[in-house]
Coordinates of C-alpha atoms in Angstrom, one line a residue:
M844 CA 11.0 98.3 74.1
R845 CA 10.1 101.3 72.3
P846 CA 11.3 105.0 72.8
D847 CA 8.9 107.4 73.5
L848 CA 8.9 110.2 70.9
A849 CA 8.4 113.0 73.8
E850 CA 11.7 112.2 75.6
L851 CA 13.5 113.4 72.4
A852 CA 11.6 117.0 72.5
V853 CA 15.2 117.9 74.7
V854 CA 17.2 116.8 71.6
H855 CA 18.4 119.2 69.0
T856 CA 21.8 118.6 67.9
L857 CA 23.4 115.2 66.6
S858 CA 25.7 115.8 69.2
G859 CA 23.6 116.5 71.7
L860 CA 22.1 112.9 70.9
F861 CA 24.9 110.9 71.3
A862 CA 25.5 112.5 74.3
W863 CA 21.8 111.8 75.2
R864 CA 22.3 108.2 74.5
V865 CA 25.4 107.2 76.4
A866 CA 23.8 109.2 79.2
R867 CA 20.4 107.1 79.3
S868 CA 21.9 103.6 78.4
P869 CA 25.4 103.4 79.2
D870 CA 25.7 99.7 79.6
A871 CA 23.4 98.7 76.4
E872 CA 25.3 97.0 73.7
A873 CA 25.7 100.3 71.2
Y874 CA 27.8 98.5 68.3
R875 CA 28.8 95.2 66.8
Q876 CA 31.6 95.1 64.7
F877 CA 33.9 91.4 63.2
D878 CA 37.5 91.6 64.5
A879 CA 39.5 89.7 61.7
N880 CA 42.8 88.9 64.2
T881 CA 40.5 86.9 66.5
G882 CA 37.8 86.3 64.0
K883 CA 34.9 87.2 65.9
W884 CA 32.2 89.7 66.6
V885 CA 33.3 92.3 69.3
S886 CA 30.5 94.0 71.3
M887 CA 30.5 97.8 72.5
S888 CA 28.4 99.1 75.0
W889 CA 27.7 103.1 74.9
A890 CA 29.8 103.8 77.5
R891 CA 32.2 102.5 75.8
A892 CA 31.4 104.3 72.5
G893 CA 31.6 107.5 74.2
I894 CA 34.7 106.9 75.7
R895 CA 36.1 106.1 72.4
V896 CA 34.3 109.1 71.0
A897 CA 36.1 111.3 73.4
Q898 CA 39.5 110.1 72.3
W899 CA 38.8 110.8 68.7
Q900 CA 37.3 114.4 70.1
A901 CA 41.0 115.4 71.8
A902 CA 42.7 114.2 68.5
L903 CA 40.4 116.4 66.5
S904 CA 40.6 119.2 69.0
G905 CA 44.4 119.2 68.9
M906 CA 44.5 120.4 65.3
Q907 CA 42.7 123.8 66.4
L908 CA 40.6 123.9 63.1
Q909 CA 37.8 126.9 63.1
R910 CA 34.4 126.1 63.5
G911 CA 32.8 125.0 61.0
A912 CA 35.6 123.2 58.8
R913 CA 35.4 120.7 57.0
V914 CA 36.4 117.2 57.6
A915 CA 36.2 114.4 54.5
I916 CA 35.7 110.8 55.6
L917 CA 36.6 107.9 53.3
L918 CA 36.1 104.9 55.6
P919 CA 34.4 102.2 55.5
N920 CA 31.5 101.6 57.7
G921 CA 32.4 100.8 61.3
L922 CA 33.4 101.9 64.5
D923 CA 35.7 104.4 62.9
A924 CA 33.7 106.1 60.7
V925 CA 31.0 106.8 63.7
C926 CA 33.7 107.9 66.4
I927 CA 35.3 110.8 63.4
D928 CA 32.1 111.5 62.9
Q929 CA 30.6 112.1 66.3
A930 CA 34.1 113.7 67.1
A931 CA 33.9 116.4 64.4
L932 CA 29.8 116.9 65.1
A933 CA 30.9 117.8 68.9
L934 CA 33.6 120.1 67.6
A935 CA 30.7 122.2 65.8
L936 CA 32.6 120.8 62.4
V937 CA 31.4 119.5 59.5
P938 CA 31.8 115.9 58.2
V939 CA 31.9 115.5 54.5
P940 CA 31.2 111.7 53.8
L941 CA 32.9 110.0 50.4
H942 CA 31.9 107.2 49.1
S943 CA 34.5 104.4 49.4
I944 CA 34.3 102.8 45.9
D945 CA 34.1 106.2 44.0
N946 CA 36.7 106.4 42.0
P947 CA 40.0 109.0 42.7
G948 CA 39.0 112.2 40.3
S949 CA 35.4 112.6 41.8
M950 CA 37.1 112.2 45.5
A951 CA 39.6 114.8 45.1
Y952 CA 36.9 117.0 43.4
I953 CA 35.3 116.3 46.3
V954 CA 38.0 116.7 49.2
A955 CA 38.9 120.1 47.3
D956 CA 35.2 121.6 46.7
S957 CA 34.5 121.2 50.4
E958 CA 37.8 122.5 51.0
A959 CA 38.2 119.8 53.9
S960 CA 41.2 120.7 56.3
L961 CA 41.0 117.0 57.3
L962 CA 41.5 113.6 55.5
L963 CA 40.9 110.7 57.4
I964 CA 41.1 107.7 54.5
A965 CA 41.2 103.7 55.3
S966 CA 44.6 103.2 53.2
G967 CA 47.6 104.7 51.9
R968 CA 46.6 103.1 48.2
Q969 CA 43.5 105.5 48.1
W970 CA 45.7 108.4 49.3
S971 CA 48.2 107.9 46.6
S972 CA 45.0 107.3 44.6
I973 CA 44.0 110.6 45.1
L974 CA 47.3 112.1 44.8
S975 CA 47.6 110.9 41.4
T976 CA 45.1 112.8 39.7
G977 CA 46.9 116.3 40.3
A978 CA 44.0 117.9 42.2
K979 CA 45.3 121.2 44.1
L980 CA 44.2 120.6 47.7
P981 CA 45.0 124.0 49.4
A982 CA 43.0 124.1 52.4
L983 CA 43.8 120.1 53.4
R984 CA 46.1 120.5 56.4
Q985 CA 46.6 116.8 57.4
V986 CA 45.9 113.2 55.9
V987 CA 45.1 110.3 58.8
V988 CA 45.0 106.5 57.8
A989 CA 43.0 104.1 59.6
G990 CA 44.3 101.2 57.5
D991 CA 46.9 99.6 55.6
D992 CA 49.4 102.5 54.8
A993 CA 52.5 100.3 53.4
Q994 CA 51.6 101.1 49.9
L995 CA 52.3 104.9 50.7
D996 CA 55.1 107.1 50.2
R997 CA 54.8 110.0 52.7
G998 CA 57.7 111.7 51.4
A999 CA 56.0 112.2 48.0
S1000 CA 53.1 113.6 49.8
P1001 CA 52.7 117.0 49.9
I1002 CA 50.3 116.9 52.9
P1003 CA 51.7 115.4 55.9
V1004 CA 50.1 111.8 56.3
T1005 CA 49.9 110.4 59.6
P1006 CA 48.8 106.7 60.9
L1007 CA 45.2 106.8 62.9
A1008 CA 47.5 105.4 66.1
D1009 CA 49.6 107.7 66.1
W1010 CA 47.0 110.4 65.4
L1011 CA 45.1 109.4 68.6
A1012 CA 48.2 109.1 70.6
G1013 CA 49.1 112.8 70.1
G1014 CA 45.6 114.0 71.1
G1015 CA 45.3 115.7 74.7
S1016 CA 42.2 116.3 76.7
S1017 CA 39.6 118.3 74.4
S1018 CA 39.3 122.0 74.9
E1019 CA 36.2 123.4 75.8
V1020 CA 34.5 124.3 72.6
K1021 CA 30.7 125.8 72.1
P1022 CA 28.2 123.1 71.0
P1023 CA 27.1 123.1 67.9
E1024 CA 23.8 125.1 67.3
P1025 CA 20.5 123.4 65.6
G1026 CA 20.8 125.8 62.7
D1027 CA 24.5 124.5 62.0
L1028 CA 25.9 122.3 59.0
A1029 CA 25.6 118.4 60.1
A1030 CA 27.2 117.4 57.0
I1031 CA 27.6 118.4 53.4
V1032 CA 26.4 115.1 51.2
Y1033 CA 27.6 115.1 47.7
T1034 CA 25.2 113.8 45.6
S1035 CA 25.1 113.8 41.4
G1036 CA 24.5 116.9 39.5
T1037 CA 23.9 117.7 35.9
T1038 CA 27.5 119.0 35.2
G1039 CA 29.0 116.0 35.9
H1040 CA 30.2 117.1 39.1
P1041 CA 28.5 116.0 42.3
K1042 CA 26.9 119.1 44.4
G1043 CA 27.2 119.2 48.1
V1044 CA 23.7 119.2 49.9
M1045 CA 24.3 121.2 53.3
L1046 CA 22.2 119.7 56.1
T1047 CA 21.7 121.1 59.3
H1048 CA 21.2 119.6 62.7
A1049 CA 17.9 120.9 62.8
N1050 CA 17.3 118.8 59.6
V1051 CA 18.6 115.8 60.3
V1052 CA 17.1 115.5 64.1
S1053 CA 13.7 116.7 62.5
N1054 CA 14.1 113.6 59.7
V1055 CA 14.8 110.9 62.7
R1056 CA 12.0 112.3 64.9
S1057 CA 9.7 111.9 61.9
T1058 CA 10.7 108.6 60.9
L1059 CA 10.4 107.2 64.4
A1060 CA 6.8 108.3 64.0
R1061 CA 6.0 106.3 61.1
V1062 CA 8.3 103.2 61.7
S1063 CA 9.5 102.7 65.1
A1064 CA 12.0 100.6 66.6
G1065 CA 13.3 100.1 70.4
M1066 CA 16.1 99.2 72.5
D1067 CA 15.7 95.5 71.8
D1068 CA 16.2 95.7 68.0
V1069 CA 19.5 94.7 65.9
F1070 CA 20.4 96.9 62.5
L1071 CA 22.9 95.4 60.5
S1072 CA 24.4 98.0 58.6
F1073 CA 25.3 97.6 54.9
L1074 CA 24.8 100.5 52.9
P1075 CA 27.7 103.1 52.9
L1076 CA 27.3 105.9 55.5
S1077 CA 28.1 108.3 52.4
H1078 CA 24.6 107.9 51.7
T1079 CA 22.1 110.3 53.6
F1080 CA 19.4 107.0 53.7
E1081 CA 22.0 105.0 55.7
R1082 CA 23.0 108.2 57.7
T1083 CA 20.1 108.9 58.9
A1084 CA 17.9 105.6 58.6
G1085 CA 20.7 103.4 59.7
Y1086 CA 23.2 105.5 62.1
Y1087 CA 21.4 108.3 63.7
L1088 CA 18.2 106.4 64.2
P1089 CA 19.3 103.4 66.3
I1090 CA 21.2 106.3 67.9
A1091 CA 17.6 107.6 69.1
V1092 CA 16.3 104.4 70.2
G1093 CA 19.4 102.8 71.7
C1094 CA 19.8 100.0 70.1
C1095 CA 22.9 97.5 68.3
V1096 CA 24.0 98.4 65.4
A1097 CA 25.9 95.8 63.9
Y1098 CA 28.3 96.2 60.7
A1099 CA 28.8 94.2 58.2
R1100 CA 32.0 92.5 57.1
S1101 CA 31.0 93.5 52.9
I1102 CA 28.7 93.0 50.6
A1103 CA 30.5 89.8 49.3
Q1104 CA 29.8 88.2 52.7
L1105 CA 26.2 89.9 53.6
G1106 CA 24.4 86.3 53.3
E1107 CA 26.6 84.9 56.2
D1108 CA 26.3 88.2 58.3
L1109 CA 22.6 88.2 58.0
K1110 CA 22.6 84.5 59.4
T1111 CA 25.5 85.3 62.0
V1112 CA 24.0 88.6 62.9
R1113 CA 20.0 87.8 63.0
P1114 CA 18.6 91.5 62.7
T1115 CA 15.6 92.5 63.1
V1116 CA 15.8 95.9 61.2
L1117 CA 17.2 96.2 57.6
I1118 CA 17.9 99.3 55.7
S1119 CA 18.5 98.5 52.0
V1120 CA 18.2 99.7 48.5
P1121 CA 16.5 97.6 45.6
R1122 CA 19.7 95.8 44.4
I1123 CA 20.0 94.0 47.4
Y1124 CA 16.9 92.3 47.3
E1125 CA 17.3 91.9 43.3
R1126 CA 20.2 89.9 44.4
I1127 CA 18.8 87.7 46.4
Y1128 CA 15.5 87.2 44.7
G1129 CA 17.9 86.9 41.2
K1130 CA 19.6 83.7 43.2
L1131 CA 16.5 82.3 44.3
Q1132 CA 15.0 82.4 40.6
E1133 CA 18.3 80.4 39.6
L1134 CA 17.7 77.5 42.1
L1135 CA 13.9 77.3 41.2
S1136 CA 15.2 77.1 37.4
R1137 CA 16.6 73.8 38.3
S1138 CA 13.4 72.3 40.0
R1139 CA 10.1 72.2 38.0
V1140 CA 8.4 70.9 41.3
K1141 CA 9.6 73.5 43.7
A1142 CA 9.4 76.3 41.3
Q1143 CA 5.7 74.8 41.2
L1144 CA 5.4 74.9 44.8
F1145 CA 7.0 78.4 45.2
D1146 CA 4.5 79.7 42.8
W1147 CA 1.8 78.5 44.9
A1148 CA 3.0 79.7 48.4
Q1149 CA 3.7 83.1 46.5
A1150 CA 0.3 83.1 45.7
V1151 CA -1.5 81.9 48.7
G1152 CA 1.0 84.4 50.9
W1153 CA -0.2 87.4 48.7
R1154 CA -3.9 87.0 49.1
R1155 CA -3.4 87.0 52.7
F1156 CA -0.8 90.3 52.8
C1157 CA -3.9 91.6 50.4
R1158 CA -6.5 90.9 53.1
E1159 CA -4.5 92.2 56.1
Q1160 CA -3.6 95.2 54.3
K1161 CA -7.2 95.6 52.8
L1162 CA -6.1 96.0 49.4
P1163 CA -7.5 94.8 46.5
C1164 CA -6.3 91.5 45.2
E1165 CA -7.3 89.1 42.2
S1166 CA -9.6 86.8 42.8
S1167 CA -9.0 82.8 42.9
A1168 CA -11.2 79.9 43.2
W1169 CA -8.7 78.4 45.6
A1170 CA -8.7 81.3 48.1
A1171 CA -10.8 79.9 50.8
F1172 CA -8.5 77.3 51.3
D1173 CA -6.0 79.6 51.7
H1174 CA -6.0 79.5 55.3
L1175 CA -5.5 75.8 55.4
V1176 CA -2.6 75.2 53.0
W1177 CA -0.8 78.1 54.4
P1178 CA 1.1 76.8 57.4
L1179 CA 2.0 73.5 54.9
L1180 CA 3.3 76.1 52.7
Q1181 CA 4.6 78.3 55.2
R1182 CA 6.6 75.3 56.8
A1183 CA 8.5 74.7 53.2
V1184 CA 8.8 77.6 51.0
A1185 CA 8.5 81.1 53.7
R1186 CA 10.8 79.9 56.7
P1187 CA 13.2 78.9 54.6
L1188 CA 13.2 82.0 52.2
L1189 CA 12.8 84.1 55.6
A1190 CA 16.0 82.4 57.1
Q1191 CA 18.3 83.7 54.2
F1192 CA 17.4 87.3 56.5
G1193 CA 18.4 85.6 59.8
G1194 CA 14.7 84.8 60.2
R1195 CA 13.4 87.2 62.6
V1196 CA 13.5 90.6 60.3
R1197 CA 10.3 92.4 61.8
V1198 CA 11.1 95.2 59.4
A1199 CA 12.7 95.8 56.0
I1200 CA 12.7 98.8 54.4
S1201 CA 13.5 99.5 50.7
G1202 CA 14.6 103.2 49.6
G1203 CA 16.8 105.0 47.2
A1204 CA 15.0 103.8 44.0
P1205 CA 12.2 102.3 43.2
L1206 CA 11.6 98.2 43.7
S1207 CA 10.1 96.5 41.2
Q1208 CA 6.6 95.1 42.1
V1209 CA 7.1 91.7 41.6
I1210 CA 10.3 91.4 44.1
A1211 CA 8.0 93.3 46.2
R1212 CA 5.3 90.8 45.7
C1213 CA 7.3 87.6 46.2
F1214 CA 9.1 88.9 49.7
L1215 CA 5.8 90.1 50.8
G1216 CA 3.7 87.3 50.0
L1217 CA 6.5 85.2 51.9
G1218 CA 6.2 87.5 54.9
L1219 CA 9.1 89.5 54.4
P1220 CA 7.6 92.9 55.9
L1221 CA 9.2 95.1 53.3
L1222 CA 8.1 98.6 53.1
Q1223 CA 8.6 101.1 50.6
G1224 CA 9.6 104.9 50.9
F1225 CA 10.4 107.8 48.5
G1226 CA 13.3 110.3 50.1
M1227 CA 15.8 112.7 48.4
T1228 CA 19.3 113.8 50.0
E1229 CA 17.9 117.5 49.7
A1230 CA 15.2 116.4 52.5
S1231 CA 17.7 114.3 54.8
P1232 CA 16.3 111.9 53.1
V1233 CA 12.8 110.7 54.2
V1234 CA 10.1 111.8 52.7
A1235 CA 7.2 109.3 52.7
V1236 CA 7.3 105.7 53.5
N1237 CA 4.6 102.6 54.5
G1238 CA 3.7 101.6 58.0
L1239 CA 3.8 97.7 58.7
D1240 CA -0.2 98.2 59.5
D1241 CA -0.4 100.4 56.5
N1242 CA 1.7 99.1 53.5
D1243 CA 0.6 99.4 49.9
P1244 CA 3.4 98.3 47.9
S1245 CA 2.6 100.2 44.8
T1246 CA 2.7 103.2 46.1
V1247 CA 6.0 105.2 48.7
G1248 CA 3.8 105.5 51.5
R1249 CA 2.9 108.3 53.2
M1250 CA 4.0 111.8 54.2
L1251 CA 5.6 111.8 56.9
E1252 CA 5.2 114.3 60.0
N1253 CA 6.1 117.5 60.1
V1254 CA 6.6 116.9 56.1
E1255 CA 4.2 118.9 53.4
V1256 CA 3.8 117.7 49.9
R1257 CA 1.8 119.1 46.7
I1258 CA 1.5 118.5 43.2
A1259 CA 2.8 121.1 40.7
E1260 CA 1.1 121.9 37.7
D1261 CA 3.6 119.6 35.7
R1262 CA 2.8 116.8 38.3
E1263 CA 5.8 117.3 40.0
L1264 CA 6.0 116.3 43.6
Q1265 CA 7.3 119.1 45.8
V1266 CA 8.2 118.9 49.3
R1267 CA 8.5 121.5 52.4
G1268 CA 9.1 121.2 56.4
P1269 CA 12.2 121.1 58.7
S1270 CA 14.2 118.7 57.0
V1271 CA 14.8 120.0 53.9
M1272 CA 18.2 121.2 53.0
K1273 CA 19.9 125.0 53.7
G1274 CA 21.0 124.5 50.2
Y1275 CA 24.1 123.4 47.6
W1276 CA 27.6 124.2 48.8
K1277 CA 29.0 127.4 47.1
R1278 CA 26.3 127.1 44.2
P1279 CA 23.8 129.6 45.3
E1280 CA 22.2 129.4 41.8
D1281 CA 21.6 125.6 41.9
T1282 CA 20.5 125.9 45.3
A1283 CA 17.8 128.7 43.5
H1284 CA 17.0 126.6 41.0
A1285 CA 15.8 123.6 43.3
M1286 CA 13.4 125.9 45.0
T1287 CA 9.8 126.9 44.0
A1288 CA 9.4 131.0 44.5
D1289 CA 7.2 130.2 47.7
G1290 CA 10.2 128.0 49.4
W1291 CA 8.9 124.4 48.2
L1292 CA 11.7 121.6 47.1
K1293 CA 11.9 120.6 43.8
S1294 CA 11.7 116.6 43.6
G1295 CA 12.3 116.5 39.8
D1296 CA 9.6 113.4 40.3
Q1297 CA 6.2 113.1 38.7
A1298 CA 3.9 111.7 41.0
V1299 CA 0.1 111.9 42.5
I1300 CA -1.7 111.6 45.8
E1301 CA -4.2 108.7 46.2
G1302 CA -5.8 108.2 49.6
G1303 CA -2.9 110.1 51.4
R1304 CA -0.4 108.0 49.9
I1305 CA 2.1 109.1 47.2
R1306 CA 2.5 107.1 43.8
I1307 CA 5.4 107.9 42.2
M1308 CA 5.1 108.1 38.1
G1309 CA 8.5 109.1 36.7
R1310 CA 11.2 111.2 36.5
I1311 CA 10.7 115.2 35.0
K1312 CA 14.0 114.9 34.1
E1313 CA 16.4 112.5 32.4
I1314 CA 18.3 111.7 35.1
I1315 CA 18.8 107.9 35.6
V1316 CA 18.2 106.5 38.7
T1317 CA 19.8 103.0 39.2
S1318 CA 18.7 99.9 41.6
T1319 CA 21.6 101.1 44.2
G1320 CA 20.2 104.9 44.6
E1321 CA 22.8 106.6 42.5
K1322 CA 21.6 109.2 40.1
I1323 CA 23.0 110.1 37.0
A1324 CA 22.6 112.0 34.2
P1325 CA 23.1 110.6 31.0
A1326 CA 23.6 113.6 28.7
D1327 CA 27.0 114.3 30.4
L1328 CA 28.2 111.2 30.4
E1329 CA 27.2 110.6 26.4
L1330 CA 29.1 113.9 25.8
A1331 CA 32.1 112.6 27.5
I1332 CA 31.9 109.0 25.1
T1333 CA 31.5 110.6 21.7
S1334 CA 34.3 113.0 22.1
D1335 CA 36.4 110.0 21.2
N1336 CA 35.8 109.6 17.4
L1337 CA 34.9 105.9 17.6
F1338 CA 31.6 106.8 18.9
E1339 CA 29.0 108.9 16.6
Q1340 CA 26.7 108.4 19.3
A1341 CA 26.5 107.4 22.6
F1342 CA 22.9 106.4 24.6
V1343 CA 23.2 105.3 28.6
A1344 CA 20.8 103.3 30.4
G1345 CA 20.1 101.9 33.6
E1346 CA 16.8 103.0 35.2
N1347 CA 16.0 100.6 38.0
H1348 CA 19.2 98.7 37.0
P1349 CA 22.5 97.8 39.2
F1350 CA 24.6 99.6 36.9
I1351 CA 24.9 101.9 33.9
A1352 CA 24.9 100.1 30.2
A1353 CA 25.2 101.7 27.0
V1354 CA 23.9 101.6 23.1
L1355 CA 27.1 102.8 21.2
L1356 CA 26.6 103.8 17.2
L1357 CA 30.1 103.2 15.9
N1358 CA 31.9 105.1 13.3
R1359 CA 32.1 102.8 10.5
G1360 CA 36.2 104.1 9.2
E1361 CA 37.0 103.9 13.1
W1362 CA 34.9 100.8 13.4
R1363 CA 37.0 99.5 10.7
K1364 CA 40.5 100.7 12.2
L1365 CA 40.0 99.3 15.1
A1366 CA 38.4 95.3 13.9
A1367 CA 42.0 95.4 11.7
S1368 CA 44.0 96.3 15.0
L1369 CA 42.3 93.5 16.6
K1370 CA 42.2 91.0 14.1
V1371 CA 38.8 90.7 13.6
D1372 CA 36.4 91.2 10.5
S1373 CA 34.7 94.1 10.7
A1374 CA 31.9 92.9 7.8
D1375 CA 31.1 90.2 10.2
A1376 CA 28.3 91.3 11.8
K1377 CA 29.1 88.8 14.8
S1378 CA 32.9 90.9 15.5
L1379 CA 30.7 93.5 17.2
T1380 CA 29.7 91.1 20.1
A1381 CA 33.2 89.2 20.1
A1382 CA 34.9 89.0 23.2
P1383 CA 38.3 91.2 21.9
V1384 CA 36.2 93.7 20.5
R1385 CA 34.1 94.1 24.2
E1386 CA 37.3 94.6 26.3
A1387 CA 38.8 97.3 23.7
V1388 CA 35.7 99.6 23.9
Q1389 CA 35.2 99.0 27.6
R1390 CA 39.1 100.6 27.6
R1391 CA 37.8 102.9 26.2
I1392 CA 34.9 104.0 28.0
E1393 CA 36.4 103.8 31.1
Q1394 CA 39.2 105.9 30.1
L1395 CA 36.5 108.9 28.2
T1396 CA 34.8 108.5 32.0
R1397 CA 38.0 108.8 34.1
N1398 CA 36.2 112.3 35.8
F1399 CA 32.6 110.6 36.5
P1400 CA 32.3 108.7 39.6
R1401 CA 32.5 105.0 39.3
Y1402 CA 29.1 104.5 39.6
A1403 CA 28.2 106.5 36.4
V1404 CA 30.7 104.5 34.1
P1405 CA 29.2 101.7 32.1
R1406 CA 29.9 98.5 32.4
Q1407 CA 28.4 97.0 29.5
A1408 CA 28.4 98.5 26.3
W1409 CA 26.2 97.1 23.0
L1410 CA 28.1 98.1 19.8
T1411 CA 25.7 99.2 16.5
L1412 CA 26.3 100.4 13.1
E1413 CA 22.5 101.3 11.9
P1414 CA 22.3 104.8 12.0
W1415 CA 20.1 106.9 14.4
T1416 CA 18.4 109.7 12.1
I1417 CA 15.6 112.1 12.1
E1418 CA 13.8 109.5 9.7
N1419 CA 14.0 106.3 11.4
E1420 CA 12.5 108.9 14.8
L1421 CA 15.7 107.9 16.8
M1422 CA 16.4 111.8 16.6
T1423 CA 15.0 114.9 16.8
P1424 CA 15.4 117.7 14.0
A1425 CA 17.5 119.2 16.7
L1426 CA 19.3 116.4 16.1
K1427 CA 18.7 115.2 20.0
L1428 CA 18.5 111.5 21.4
K1429 CA 14.4 110.5 22.0
R1430 CA 15.4 108.5 24.6
N1431 CA 11.9 106.6 25.0
N1432 CA 12.1 105.7 20.9
L1433 CA 16.0 104.3 21.3
M1434 CA 14.7 102.8 25.0
A1435 CA 12.1 101.0 22.8
R1436 CA 14.1 100.0 20.0
Y1437 CA 16.9 98.5 21.8
A1438 CA 15.1 97.3 25.0
S1439 CA 16.0 93.4 24.4
E1440 CA 19.6 94.6 23.7
I1441 CA 20.0 96.4 26.8
E1442 CA 18.4 93.7 29.0
G1443 CA 20.7 91.7 27.8
L1444 CA 23.5 93.7 28.9
Y1445 CA 22.2 92.9 32.8
K1446 CA 22.7 88.9 32.0
P1447 CA 25.5 87.0 32.6
R1448 CA 27.9 86.7 29.7
V1449 CA 28.3 82.9 27.8
A1450 CA 32.1 82.5 27.9

């Protein structure tokens, strides 16, 4: 059953959206979560979800926080995260989602910068690690621990710490509070900035509700759909498309146990809708290629199925496709190839996915062609946290994987003189939290949001050409400013220069030019021969350098810390065109010079 978008016209806030959904379909399945105690998946109806949110709302109301106070949330995806988010929204408070795998320094910065009054956290260990940074948190009034607090010394905490069960039990009835207005903040979502510290993007209820409506007009969902949620709710992509949108249509969201168990959960939950970043598709594709490498016959059959399937896809979408003398026989061989190759692959996703969306970063055309050719209905889109976030997306019947699709309804785009894609519409942010100068810099004089991406518009579809600024976007959708990271690394005398990479890759890697004198000292301490070129790749050297990198970048978000490094003693100079006359890195030249070395860093190490 598909929703009537006109019905959503009565909804103007996210708390209003949740209450509207509970009233409309109280008995339908809302959420599904694995219970580790029983070893079973447990479902919850919308009515039960509403009761549970009311309990959290009563506990939160008892704190008597001022309207607009911030509530920091450091919880894994699941019912607890939904409950505190909805409780805060209903009381006109502002959720501040934190990334659960971030480093303590970054977490502490966000809690301090947002001036959060309450912190919901998954474990006592996480709170202890935040305290260990020494950060000043004068606005924080209480910490609530939802999970294991065995490692927490409450007496050492300068801020009251309460187990979740006690906090909920201490709540009375919710006091009457004026509900939020559409223009009130619905979240402050922190995204990486060029200063090394993340910036808080202020999104209003109206911003997000508008984006939900516009996204549904392009990619519809219904009450019979099942979403599998595994992207962190600290990402706006998951918040809008994987959390608020399912509320709007009344379908079920099942929460994956972990990324490590995602393969099993896909087969158990059998979702109809997937919201993902490219990294998940890359991982499945990589495992597939590993299996095919063991059998030449299977690899040839796979290539044949992919080629036939891709031609079928192009014909259905009316896209140009390479010619083949065998194309006339596609309709005859496809049923065989579908049974032998396509269906087993789709079974890895649960076997009934009707739409799979990839966003947050570009998806390799090789991977897109593979999955589309074998029948996975994969749609690419483009978005920005600052736009709530979806700007454009392909449709099931209008899908060109070499583009990010057409702009959404109520979203305007234009191409500026420098080919920058710029965005305007009701989903564009209110601004950056406490950063008026950054807000002004992000917008044009006539009110358009700068994307930082160069693009062209062809036949109404947007094609992203590359980034204007030197910002790395990993395949997991994280954005990292390389200059600040490189500066932090070169503060150690061992490193003359640093060049970090990771565009469209799962993590950040680095090429490091060593100071020869410092290198000899390090080599001697590790009992390796500094004159032997092979020593630069020796395991003890790699491990020692990695420890230094992690220490030097400890104040950066975890996703920004390089996980692998290539070491070199070859100077970067003006003469060899790796440096500019102003002694700045020539990034394109460095990327070309070390292309094979960098690619090697993303391959499994051979012991």
